[in-house]
Coordinates of C-alpha atoms in Angstrom, one line a residue:
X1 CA 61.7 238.4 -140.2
X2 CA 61.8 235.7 -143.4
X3 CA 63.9 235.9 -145.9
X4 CA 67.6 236.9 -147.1
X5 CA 67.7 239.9 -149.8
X6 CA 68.8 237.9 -153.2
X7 CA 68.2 238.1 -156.4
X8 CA 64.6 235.7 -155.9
X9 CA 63.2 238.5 -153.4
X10 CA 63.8 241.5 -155.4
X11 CA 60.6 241.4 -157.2
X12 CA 58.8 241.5 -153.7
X13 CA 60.7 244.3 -152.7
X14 CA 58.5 248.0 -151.4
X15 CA 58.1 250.2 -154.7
X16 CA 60.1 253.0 -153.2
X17 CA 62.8 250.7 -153.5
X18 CA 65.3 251.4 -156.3
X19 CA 66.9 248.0 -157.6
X20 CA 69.0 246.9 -160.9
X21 CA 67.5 248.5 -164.1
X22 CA 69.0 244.9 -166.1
X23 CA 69.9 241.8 -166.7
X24 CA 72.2 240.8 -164.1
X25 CA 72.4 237.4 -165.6
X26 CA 74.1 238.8 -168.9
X27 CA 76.6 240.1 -167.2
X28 CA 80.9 239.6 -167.4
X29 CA 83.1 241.1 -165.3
X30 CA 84.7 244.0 -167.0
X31 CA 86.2 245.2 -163.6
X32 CA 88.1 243.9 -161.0
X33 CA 88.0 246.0 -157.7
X34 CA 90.8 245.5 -155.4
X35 CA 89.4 246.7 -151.4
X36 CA 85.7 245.6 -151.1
X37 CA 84.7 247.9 -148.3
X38 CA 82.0 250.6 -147.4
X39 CA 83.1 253.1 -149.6
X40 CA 83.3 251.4 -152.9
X41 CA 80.2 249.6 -152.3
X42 CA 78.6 252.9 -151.6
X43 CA 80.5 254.8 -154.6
X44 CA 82.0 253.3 -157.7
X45 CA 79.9 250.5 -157.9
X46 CA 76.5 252.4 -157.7
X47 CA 77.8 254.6 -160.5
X48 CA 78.4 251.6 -162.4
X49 CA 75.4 250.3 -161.7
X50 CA 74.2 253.4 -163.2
X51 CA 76.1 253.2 -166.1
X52 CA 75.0 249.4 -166.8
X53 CA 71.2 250.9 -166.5
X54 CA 72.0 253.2 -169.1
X55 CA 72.9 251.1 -171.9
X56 CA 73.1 248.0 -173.1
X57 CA 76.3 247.5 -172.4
X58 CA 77.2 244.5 -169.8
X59 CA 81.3 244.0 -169.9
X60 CA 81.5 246.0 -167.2
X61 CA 80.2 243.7 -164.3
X62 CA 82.6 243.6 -160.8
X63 CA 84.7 241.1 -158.9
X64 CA 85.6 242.7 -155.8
X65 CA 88.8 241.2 -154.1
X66 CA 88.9 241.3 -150.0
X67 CA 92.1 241.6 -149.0
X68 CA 92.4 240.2 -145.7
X69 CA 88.6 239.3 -144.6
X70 CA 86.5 236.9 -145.2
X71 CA 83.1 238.7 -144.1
X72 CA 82.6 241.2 -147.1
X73 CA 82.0 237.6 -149.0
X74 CA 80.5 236.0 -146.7
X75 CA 77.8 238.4 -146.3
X76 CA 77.2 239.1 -150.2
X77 CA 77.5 235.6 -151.0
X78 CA 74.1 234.2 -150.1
X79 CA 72.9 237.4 -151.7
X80 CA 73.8 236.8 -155.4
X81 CA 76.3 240.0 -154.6
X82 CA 73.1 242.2 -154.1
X83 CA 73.5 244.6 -151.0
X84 CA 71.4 247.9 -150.0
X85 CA 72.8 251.6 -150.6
X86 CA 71.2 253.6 -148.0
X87 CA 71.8 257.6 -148.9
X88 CA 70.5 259.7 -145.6
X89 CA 69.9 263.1 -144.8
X90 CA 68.0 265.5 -142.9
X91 CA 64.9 267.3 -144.1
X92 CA 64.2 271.5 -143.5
X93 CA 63.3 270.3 -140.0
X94 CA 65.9 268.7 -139.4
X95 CA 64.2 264.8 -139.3
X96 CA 66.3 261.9 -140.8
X97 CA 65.0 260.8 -144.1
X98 CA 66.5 257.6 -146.4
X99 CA 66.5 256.4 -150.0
X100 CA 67.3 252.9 -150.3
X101 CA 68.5 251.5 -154.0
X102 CA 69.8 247.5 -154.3
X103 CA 72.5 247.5 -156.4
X104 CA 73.5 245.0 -158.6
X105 CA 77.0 245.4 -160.1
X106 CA 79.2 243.3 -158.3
X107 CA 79.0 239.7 -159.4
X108 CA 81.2 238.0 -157.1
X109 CA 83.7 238.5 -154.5
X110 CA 87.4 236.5 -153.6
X111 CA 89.1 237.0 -150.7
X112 CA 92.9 237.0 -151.6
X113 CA 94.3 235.8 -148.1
X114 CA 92.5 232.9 -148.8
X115 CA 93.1 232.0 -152.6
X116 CA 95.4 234.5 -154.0
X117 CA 95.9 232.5 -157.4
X118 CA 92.2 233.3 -157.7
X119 CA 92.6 236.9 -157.8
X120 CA 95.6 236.9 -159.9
X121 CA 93.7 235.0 -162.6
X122 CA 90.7 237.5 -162.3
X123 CA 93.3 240.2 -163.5
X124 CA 94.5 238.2 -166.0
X125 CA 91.2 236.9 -167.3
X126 CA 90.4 238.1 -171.1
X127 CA 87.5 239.9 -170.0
X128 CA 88.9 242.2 -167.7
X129 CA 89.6 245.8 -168.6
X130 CA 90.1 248.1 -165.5
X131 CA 91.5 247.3 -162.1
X132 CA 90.4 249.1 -159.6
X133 CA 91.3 249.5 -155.9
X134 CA 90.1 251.2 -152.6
X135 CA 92.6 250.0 -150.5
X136 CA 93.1 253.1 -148.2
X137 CA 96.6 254.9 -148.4
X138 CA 98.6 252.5 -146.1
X139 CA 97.0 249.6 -148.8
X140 CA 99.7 251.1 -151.0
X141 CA 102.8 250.2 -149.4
X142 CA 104.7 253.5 -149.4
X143 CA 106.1 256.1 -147.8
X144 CA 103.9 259.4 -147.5
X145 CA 106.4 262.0 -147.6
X146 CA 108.6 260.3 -150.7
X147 CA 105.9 258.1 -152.3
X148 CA 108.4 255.4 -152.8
X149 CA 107.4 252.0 -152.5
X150 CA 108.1 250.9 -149.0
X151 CA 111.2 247.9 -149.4
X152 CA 111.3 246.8 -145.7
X153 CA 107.5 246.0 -145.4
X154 CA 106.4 242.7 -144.4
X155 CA 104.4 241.9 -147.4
X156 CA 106.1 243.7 -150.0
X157 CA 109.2 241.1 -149.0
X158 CA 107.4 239.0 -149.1
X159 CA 105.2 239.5 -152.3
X160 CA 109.1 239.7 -154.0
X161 CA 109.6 236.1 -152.6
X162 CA 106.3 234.5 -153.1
X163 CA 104.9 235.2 -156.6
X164 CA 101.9 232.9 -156.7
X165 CA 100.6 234.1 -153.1
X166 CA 100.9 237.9 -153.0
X167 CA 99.5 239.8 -149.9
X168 CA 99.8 243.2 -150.7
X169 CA 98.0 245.3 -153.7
X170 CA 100.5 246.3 -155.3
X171 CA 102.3 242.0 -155.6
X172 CA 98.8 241.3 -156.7
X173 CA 98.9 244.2 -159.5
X174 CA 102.2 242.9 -160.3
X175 CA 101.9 239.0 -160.3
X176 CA 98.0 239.5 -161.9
X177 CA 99.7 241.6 -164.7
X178 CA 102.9 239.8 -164.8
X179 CA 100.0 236.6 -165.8
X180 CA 98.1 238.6 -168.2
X181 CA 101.6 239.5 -170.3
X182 CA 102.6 235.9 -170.0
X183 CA 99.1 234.9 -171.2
X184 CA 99.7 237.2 -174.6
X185 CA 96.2 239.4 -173.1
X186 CA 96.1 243.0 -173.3
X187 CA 96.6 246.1 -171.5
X188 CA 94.4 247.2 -168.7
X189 CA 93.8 250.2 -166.6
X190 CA 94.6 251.0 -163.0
X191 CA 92.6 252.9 -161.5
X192 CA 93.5 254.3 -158.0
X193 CA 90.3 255.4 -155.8
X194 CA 91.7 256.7 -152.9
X195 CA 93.3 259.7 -151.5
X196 CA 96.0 259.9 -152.7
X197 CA 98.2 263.3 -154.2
X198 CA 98.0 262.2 -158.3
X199 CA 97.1 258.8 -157.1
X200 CA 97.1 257.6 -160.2
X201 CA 100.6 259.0 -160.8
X202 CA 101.5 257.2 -157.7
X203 CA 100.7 254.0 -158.0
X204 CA 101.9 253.5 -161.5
X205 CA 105.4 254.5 -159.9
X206 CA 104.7 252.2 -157.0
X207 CA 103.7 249.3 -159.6
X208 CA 106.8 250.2 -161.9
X209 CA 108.9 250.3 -159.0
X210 CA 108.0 246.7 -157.8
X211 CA 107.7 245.1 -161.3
X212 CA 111.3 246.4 -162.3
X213 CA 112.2 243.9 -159.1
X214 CA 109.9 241.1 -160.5
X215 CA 111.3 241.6 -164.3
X216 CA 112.5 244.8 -166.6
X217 CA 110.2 243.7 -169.8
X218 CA 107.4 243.2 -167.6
X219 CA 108.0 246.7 -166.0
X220 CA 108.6 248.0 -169.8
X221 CA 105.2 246.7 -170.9
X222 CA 103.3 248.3 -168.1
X223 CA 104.8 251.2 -168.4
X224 CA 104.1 251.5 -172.2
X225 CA 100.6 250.3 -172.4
X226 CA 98.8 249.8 -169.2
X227 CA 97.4 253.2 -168.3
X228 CA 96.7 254.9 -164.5
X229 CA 94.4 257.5 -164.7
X230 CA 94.5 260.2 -161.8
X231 CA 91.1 260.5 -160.1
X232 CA 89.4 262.1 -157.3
X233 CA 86.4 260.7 -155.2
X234 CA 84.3 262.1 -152.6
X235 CA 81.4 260.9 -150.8
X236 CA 81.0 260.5 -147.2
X237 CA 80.6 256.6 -145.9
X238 CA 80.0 255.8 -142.5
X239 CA 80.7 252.1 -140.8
X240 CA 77.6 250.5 -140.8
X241 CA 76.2 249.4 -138.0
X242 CA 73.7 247.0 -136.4
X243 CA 71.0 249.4 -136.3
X244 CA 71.5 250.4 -139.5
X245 CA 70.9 246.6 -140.7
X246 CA 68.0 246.3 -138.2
X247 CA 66.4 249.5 -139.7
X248 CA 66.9 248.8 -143.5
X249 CA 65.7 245.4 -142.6
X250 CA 62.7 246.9 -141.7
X251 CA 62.1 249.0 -144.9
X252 CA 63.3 246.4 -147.0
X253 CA 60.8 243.3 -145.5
X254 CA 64.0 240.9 -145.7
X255 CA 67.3 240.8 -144.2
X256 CA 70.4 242.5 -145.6
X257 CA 73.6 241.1 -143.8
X258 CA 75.5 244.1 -145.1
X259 CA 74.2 247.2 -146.6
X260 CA 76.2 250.5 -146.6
X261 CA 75.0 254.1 -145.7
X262 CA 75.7 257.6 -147.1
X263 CA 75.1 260.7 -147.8
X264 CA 73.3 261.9 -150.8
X265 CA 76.3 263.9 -152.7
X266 CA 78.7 262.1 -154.7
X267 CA 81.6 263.0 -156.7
X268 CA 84.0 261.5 -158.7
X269 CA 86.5 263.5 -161.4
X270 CA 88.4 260.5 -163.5
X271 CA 91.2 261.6 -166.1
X272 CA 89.7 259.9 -169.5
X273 CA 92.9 257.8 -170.2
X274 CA 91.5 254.1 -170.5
X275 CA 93.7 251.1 -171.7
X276 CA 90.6 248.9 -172.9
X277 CA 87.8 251.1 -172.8
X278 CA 85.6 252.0 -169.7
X279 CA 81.4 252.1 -168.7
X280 CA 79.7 254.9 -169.2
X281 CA 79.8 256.4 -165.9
X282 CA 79.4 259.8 -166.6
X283 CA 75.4 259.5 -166.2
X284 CA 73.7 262.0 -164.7
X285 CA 74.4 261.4 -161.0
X286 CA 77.8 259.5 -161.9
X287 CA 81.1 260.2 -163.1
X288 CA 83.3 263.1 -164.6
X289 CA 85.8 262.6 -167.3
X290 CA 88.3 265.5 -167.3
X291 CA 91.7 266.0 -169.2
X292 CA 93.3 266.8 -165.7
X293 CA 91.8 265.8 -162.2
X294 CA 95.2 267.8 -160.0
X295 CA 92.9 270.9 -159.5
X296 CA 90.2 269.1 -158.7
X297 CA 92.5 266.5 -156.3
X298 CA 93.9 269.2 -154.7
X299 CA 90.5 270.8 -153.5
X300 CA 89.0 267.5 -152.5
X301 CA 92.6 266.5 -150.5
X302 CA 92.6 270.5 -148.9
X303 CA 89.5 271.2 -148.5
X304 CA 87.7 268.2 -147.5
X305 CA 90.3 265.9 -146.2
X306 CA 92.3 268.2 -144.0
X307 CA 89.5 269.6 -142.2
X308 CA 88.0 266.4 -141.9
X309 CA 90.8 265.0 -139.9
X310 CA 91.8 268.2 -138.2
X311 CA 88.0 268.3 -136.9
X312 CA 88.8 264.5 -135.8
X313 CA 91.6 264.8 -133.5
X314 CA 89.9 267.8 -131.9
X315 CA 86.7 266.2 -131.1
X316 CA 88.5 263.1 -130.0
X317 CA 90.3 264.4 -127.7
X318 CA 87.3 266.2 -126.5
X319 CA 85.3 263.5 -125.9
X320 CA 83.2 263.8 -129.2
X321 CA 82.1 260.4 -130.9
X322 CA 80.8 261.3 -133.9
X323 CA 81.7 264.4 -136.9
X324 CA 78.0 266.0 -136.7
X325 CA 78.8 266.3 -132.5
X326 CA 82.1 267.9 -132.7
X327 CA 81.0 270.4 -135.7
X328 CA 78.3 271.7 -133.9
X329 CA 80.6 273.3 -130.7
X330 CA 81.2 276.4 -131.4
X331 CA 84.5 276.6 -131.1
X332 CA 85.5 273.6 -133.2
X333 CA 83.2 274.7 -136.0
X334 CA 84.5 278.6 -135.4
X335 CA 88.5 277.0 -135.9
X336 CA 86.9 274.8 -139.0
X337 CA 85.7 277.7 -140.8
X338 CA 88.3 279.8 -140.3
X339 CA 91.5 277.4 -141.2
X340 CA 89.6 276.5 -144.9
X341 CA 88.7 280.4 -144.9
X342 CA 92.4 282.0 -144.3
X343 CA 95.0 279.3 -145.0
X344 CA 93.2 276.3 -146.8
X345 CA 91.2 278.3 -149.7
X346 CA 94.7 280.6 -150.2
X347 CA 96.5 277.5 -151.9
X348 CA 93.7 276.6 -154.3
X349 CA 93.1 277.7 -157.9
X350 CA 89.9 279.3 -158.8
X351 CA 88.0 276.6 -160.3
X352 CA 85.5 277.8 -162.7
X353 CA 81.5 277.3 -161.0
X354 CA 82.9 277.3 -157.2
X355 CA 83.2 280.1 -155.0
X356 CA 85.4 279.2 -152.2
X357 CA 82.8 280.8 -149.2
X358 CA 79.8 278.4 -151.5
X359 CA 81.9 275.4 -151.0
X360 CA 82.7 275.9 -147.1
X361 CA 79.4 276.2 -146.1
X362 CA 78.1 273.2 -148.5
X363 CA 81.1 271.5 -146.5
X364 CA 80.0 272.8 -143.0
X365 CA 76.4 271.1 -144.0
X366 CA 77.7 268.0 -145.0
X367 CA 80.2 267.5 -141.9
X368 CA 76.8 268.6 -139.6
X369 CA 74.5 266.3 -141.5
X370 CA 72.3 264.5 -138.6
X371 CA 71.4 261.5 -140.3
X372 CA 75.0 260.7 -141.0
X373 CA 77.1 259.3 -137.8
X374 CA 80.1 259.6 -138.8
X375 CA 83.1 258.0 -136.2
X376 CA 85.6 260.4 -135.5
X377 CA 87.8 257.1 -134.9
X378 CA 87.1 255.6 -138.5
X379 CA 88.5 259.2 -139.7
X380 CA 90.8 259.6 -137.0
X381 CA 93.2 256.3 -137.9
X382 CA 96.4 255.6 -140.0
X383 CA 96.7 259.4 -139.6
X384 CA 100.3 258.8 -140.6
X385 CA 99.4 257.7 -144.0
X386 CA 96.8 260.6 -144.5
X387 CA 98.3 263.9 -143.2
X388 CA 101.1 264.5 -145.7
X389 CA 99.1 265.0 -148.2
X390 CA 95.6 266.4 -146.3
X391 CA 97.8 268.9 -144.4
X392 CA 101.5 269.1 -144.4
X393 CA 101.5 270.0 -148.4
X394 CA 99.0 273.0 -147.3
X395 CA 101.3 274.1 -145.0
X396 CA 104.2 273.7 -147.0
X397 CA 102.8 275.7 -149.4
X398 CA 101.7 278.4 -146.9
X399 CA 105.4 278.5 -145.6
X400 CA 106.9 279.0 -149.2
X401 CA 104.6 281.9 -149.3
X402 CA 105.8 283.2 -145.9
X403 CA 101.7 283.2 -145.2
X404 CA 100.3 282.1 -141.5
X405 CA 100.1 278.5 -141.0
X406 CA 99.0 278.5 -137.3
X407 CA 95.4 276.8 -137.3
X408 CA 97.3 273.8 -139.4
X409 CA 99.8 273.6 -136.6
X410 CA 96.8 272.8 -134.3
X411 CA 95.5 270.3 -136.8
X412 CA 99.5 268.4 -136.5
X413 CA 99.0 269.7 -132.5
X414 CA 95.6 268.0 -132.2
X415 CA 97.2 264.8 -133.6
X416 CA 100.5 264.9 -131.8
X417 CA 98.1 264.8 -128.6
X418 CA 95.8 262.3 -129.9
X419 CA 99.0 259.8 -130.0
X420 CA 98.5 259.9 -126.1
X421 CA 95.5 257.3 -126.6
X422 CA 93.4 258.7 -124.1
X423 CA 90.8 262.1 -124.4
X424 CA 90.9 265.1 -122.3
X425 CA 88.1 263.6 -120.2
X426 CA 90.7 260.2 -119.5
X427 CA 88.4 257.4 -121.5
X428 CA 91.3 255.2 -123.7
X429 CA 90.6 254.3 -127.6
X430 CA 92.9 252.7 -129.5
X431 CA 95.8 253.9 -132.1
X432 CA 95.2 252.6 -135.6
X433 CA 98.2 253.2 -137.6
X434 CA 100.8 251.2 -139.6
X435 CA 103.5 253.5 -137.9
X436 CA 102.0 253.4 -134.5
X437 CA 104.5 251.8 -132.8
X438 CA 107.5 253.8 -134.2
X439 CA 105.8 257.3 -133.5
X440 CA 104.5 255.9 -129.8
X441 CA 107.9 254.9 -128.7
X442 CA 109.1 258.4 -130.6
X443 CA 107.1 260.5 -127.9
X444 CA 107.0 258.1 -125.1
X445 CA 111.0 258.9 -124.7
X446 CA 110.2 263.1 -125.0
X447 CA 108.7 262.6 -121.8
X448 CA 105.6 264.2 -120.1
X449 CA 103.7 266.9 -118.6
X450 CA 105.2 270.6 -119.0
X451 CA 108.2 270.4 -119.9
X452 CA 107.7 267.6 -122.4
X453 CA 105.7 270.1 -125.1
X454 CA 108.2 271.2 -127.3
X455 CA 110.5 267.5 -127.0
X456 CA 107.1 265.5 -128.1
X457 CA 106.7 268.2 -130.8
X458 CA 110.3 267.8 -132.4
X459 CA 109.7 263.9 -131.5
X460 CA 106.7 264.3 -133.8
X461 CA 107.8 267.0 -136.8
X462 CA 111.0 265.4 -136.3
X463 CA 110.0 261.9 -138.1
X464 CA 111.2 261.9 -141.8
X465 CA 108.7 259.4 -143.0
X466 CA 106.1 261.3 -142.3
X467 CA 107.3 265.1 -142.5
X468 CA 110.1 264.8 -144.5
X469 CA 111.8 268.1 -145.0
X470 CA 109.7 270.1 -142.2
X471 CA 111.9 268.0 -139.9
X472 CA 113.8 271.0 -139.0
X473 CA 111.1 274.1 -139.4
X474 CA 112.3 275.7 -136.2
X475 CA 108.9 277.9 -136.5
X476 CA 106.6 275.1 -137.5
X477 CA 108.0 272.8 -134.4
X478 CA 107.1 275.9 -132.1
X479 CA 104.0 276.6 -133.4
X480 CA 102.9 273.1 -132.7
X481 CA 104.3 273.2 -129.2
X482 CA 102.4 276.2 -128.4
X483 CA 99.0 274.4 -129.5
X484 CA 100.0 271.0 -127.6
X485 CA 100.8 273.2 -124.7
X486 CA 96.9 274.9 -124.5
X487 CA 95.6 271.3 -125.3
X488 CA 97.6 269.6 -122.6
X489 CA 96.5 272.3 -120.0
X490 CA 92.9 273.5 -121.0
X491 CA 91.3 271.0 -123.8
X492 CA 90.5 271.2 -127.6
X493 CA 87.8 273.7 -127.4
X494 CA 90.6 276.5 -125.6
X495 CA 93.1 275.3 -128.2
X496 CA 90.4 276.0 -130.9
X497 CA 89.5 279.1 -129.2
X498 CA 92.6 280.6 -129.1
X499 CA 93.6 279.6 -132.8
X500 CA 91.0 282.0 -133.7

């Protein structure tokens, strides 16, 4: 195949082909987007690119910052920023089908390891308005059960130490803004993607935290005029893989070194507090501006999230590779259905336009969608960072209601024996977690086999950082015992069973 997508080949493009609706040439970057991976490649900047469509407005262009990598950049790079959106589902028989759009908001891309000074002077540029980040929850330094910033991580010592070459987000929020005061710019607005409880809440106390340690008018200015709006997001967003570029290739007649897949539904609630103004992403298809995105946070976190990684550690550890395999056993989607049923959908306020039996079977579809192969592994890791607030405040607020909490015991079982490393059919996959190494050596010295259940489970329940003041739930501790027990002995699908 000849040819690289860019800007020269989209005219030459097939016409079912969606691409940029203007004038990439007149645009400035209004936005700098801290975490250039899948998901805000296949989220906030197509609604932005919808939002630039819409009017005439260009301010709002991107710089997406890579962290650590090199390959987000050097991919986009030789494509004038242009990359595919694939958006796949199923038809009523059940065959794959796939609309392709090119989208066309991100302008450039840094990679902060590399040139940090760069990024800080992209947030302190006079054109930039919002700051953005999908960094995942461990991207935020902190500690899940207090959501204080974490003081003995690596790079937040070092971000403290080094000024000019931060590594973590939060040091480059800091030293960027720190430049932008010193510089006599503006306010800007943080805007936390990912999921988070009140991330926006949080990382303006993470930020605030850190910049009281960098300088106290500093802190005092971000705190009085830079703004952190709380928002929710939700779409599902797959790796991509080579067969993914092979067959967009194909549609497209040109090569696309990384495009990004997804499903067809999108949300995204955003709290309309904005520093320095903001696109207009609530097109049809886009954004929603709200007064107050907790109701709509804690449905996506509960409701989404928690069976998302409770269905994870049970199909690992039964051998399952991808979500759409391990929802359609019986047993795992029986369990799945009934935890959002009787214990998730309990916790949640009636929301006004969604019935809670609606919105698990639209959720049941999506998690079986079979043009969507979705890694249990990608949802599986840093489950450290993402089960305190997925499904230990659930449960928490299940016990305070002295309601049943036993199918989210499996879910904590499930991940307690997913620590092992290995499945229940003996095939090895490795950990991904910040903590890894802590909670590993935690359960390695409870022991094994039989008469290890209950240590491992006080091992696990037992670590503050992560469960915080369910440390001691005599109750809790047994419950998951019980559930690591049947896992340990007869596999997921009998744990599952039984939970029923």
């Amino acid at each position: 195949m000849a040819g690289r997508l860019n800007a020269a080949s989209l005219a030459g493009l097939p016409a079912d082909v969606a691409r940029p609706a203007y004038d990439r040439r007149r645009l400035r970057a209004g936005i700098v987007h801290l975490g250039m991976g899948a998901f805000h490649r296949a989220h906030q900047a197509p609604v932005t690119d919808l939002a630039l469509a819409a009017g005439g407005d260009r301010r709002w262009g991107i710089v997406g910052v890579s962290l650590r990598s090199p390959a987000t950049r050097d991919a986009l790079a030789p494509q004038d920023g242009l990359y595919t959106l694939s958006l796949r589902d199923a038809d009523a028989a059940g065959r794959p089908r796939e609309a392709l759009a090119v989208i066309g908001a991100v302008r450039r891309v840094l990679v902060a390891a590399e040139d940090p000074a760069a990024v800080l002077a992209q947030i302190a540029h006079p054109d930039t308005r919002i700051v953005s980040l999908t960094v995942t929850e461990k991207g935020y330094c902190h500690e899940p059960a207090t959501g204080r910033l974490r003081g003995e991580d690596p790079d937040i010592i070092h971000d403290l130490v080094h000024p000019d070459a931060p590594r973590s987000a939060i040091g480059m929020l800091v030293h960027g803004l720190r430049a932008r005061h010193a510089a006599g710019r503006g306010p800007v607005t943080l805007l936390s993607c990912d999921n988070l409880p009140a991330n926006g809440d949080t990382l303006r106390g993470l930020v605030l935290e850190f910049a009281a340690a960098v300088a106290p008018r500093l802190r005092d200015w971000i705190a009085r005029d830079c703004t952190f709006p709380n928002s929710m997001v939700d779409r599902i967003v797959p790796r991509t893989s080579d067969d993914d570029r092979q067959r967009i290739a194909a549609r497209l007649g040109v090569a696309d070194a990384w495009p990004v897949v997804g499903e067809p539904f999108l949300e995204w609630i955003i709290e309309d507090r904005f520093a320095a103004g903001r696109p207009a992403w609530d097109q049809p298809g886009g954004a929603r501006f709200v007064a107050d995105a907790a109701p709509f946070e804690r449905l996506k976190l509960r409701m989404v999230n928690g069976p998302h990684s409770a269905l994870a550690y049970l199909g690992v550890s039964a051998g399952f590779a991808t979500v759409s395999e391990a929802v359609a056993d019986p047993a795992l989607r029986g369990y799945l259905d009934a935890l959002m049923r009787d214990e998730i959908a309990p916790t949640l306020p009636a929301t006004p336009g969604l019935a809670p039996d609606a919105l698990r079977a639209r959720l049941l579809a999506r998690f079986a969608n079979p043009a969507l192969p979705h890694r249990l592994q990608q949802i599986a890791m840093d489950g450290s960072q993402k089960l305190p607030q997925r499904l230990l405040d659930t449960l928490r607020e299940r016990l305070r209601a002295g309601a049943g909490f036993d199918r989210l015991a499996l879910a904590v079982a499930a991940w307690l024996q997913y620590l092992r490393g290995h499945d229940e059919r003996g095939a090895s996959y490795r950990i991904e977690d910040p903590l890894a190494a802590e909670l590993c050596a935690r359960l390695a010295a409870a022991g094994e086999g039989a008469a290890a259940d209950a240590a491992r489970a006080r091992a696990l329940v037992g670590y503050a950082p992560v469960f915080g003041d369910l440390a001691g739930h005599a109750a809790f501790i047994d419950a998951v015992a019980r559930h690591a027990s049947v896992m340990r002995r007869h596999g997921a699908r009998a744990a599952a069973r039984e939970a029923l």
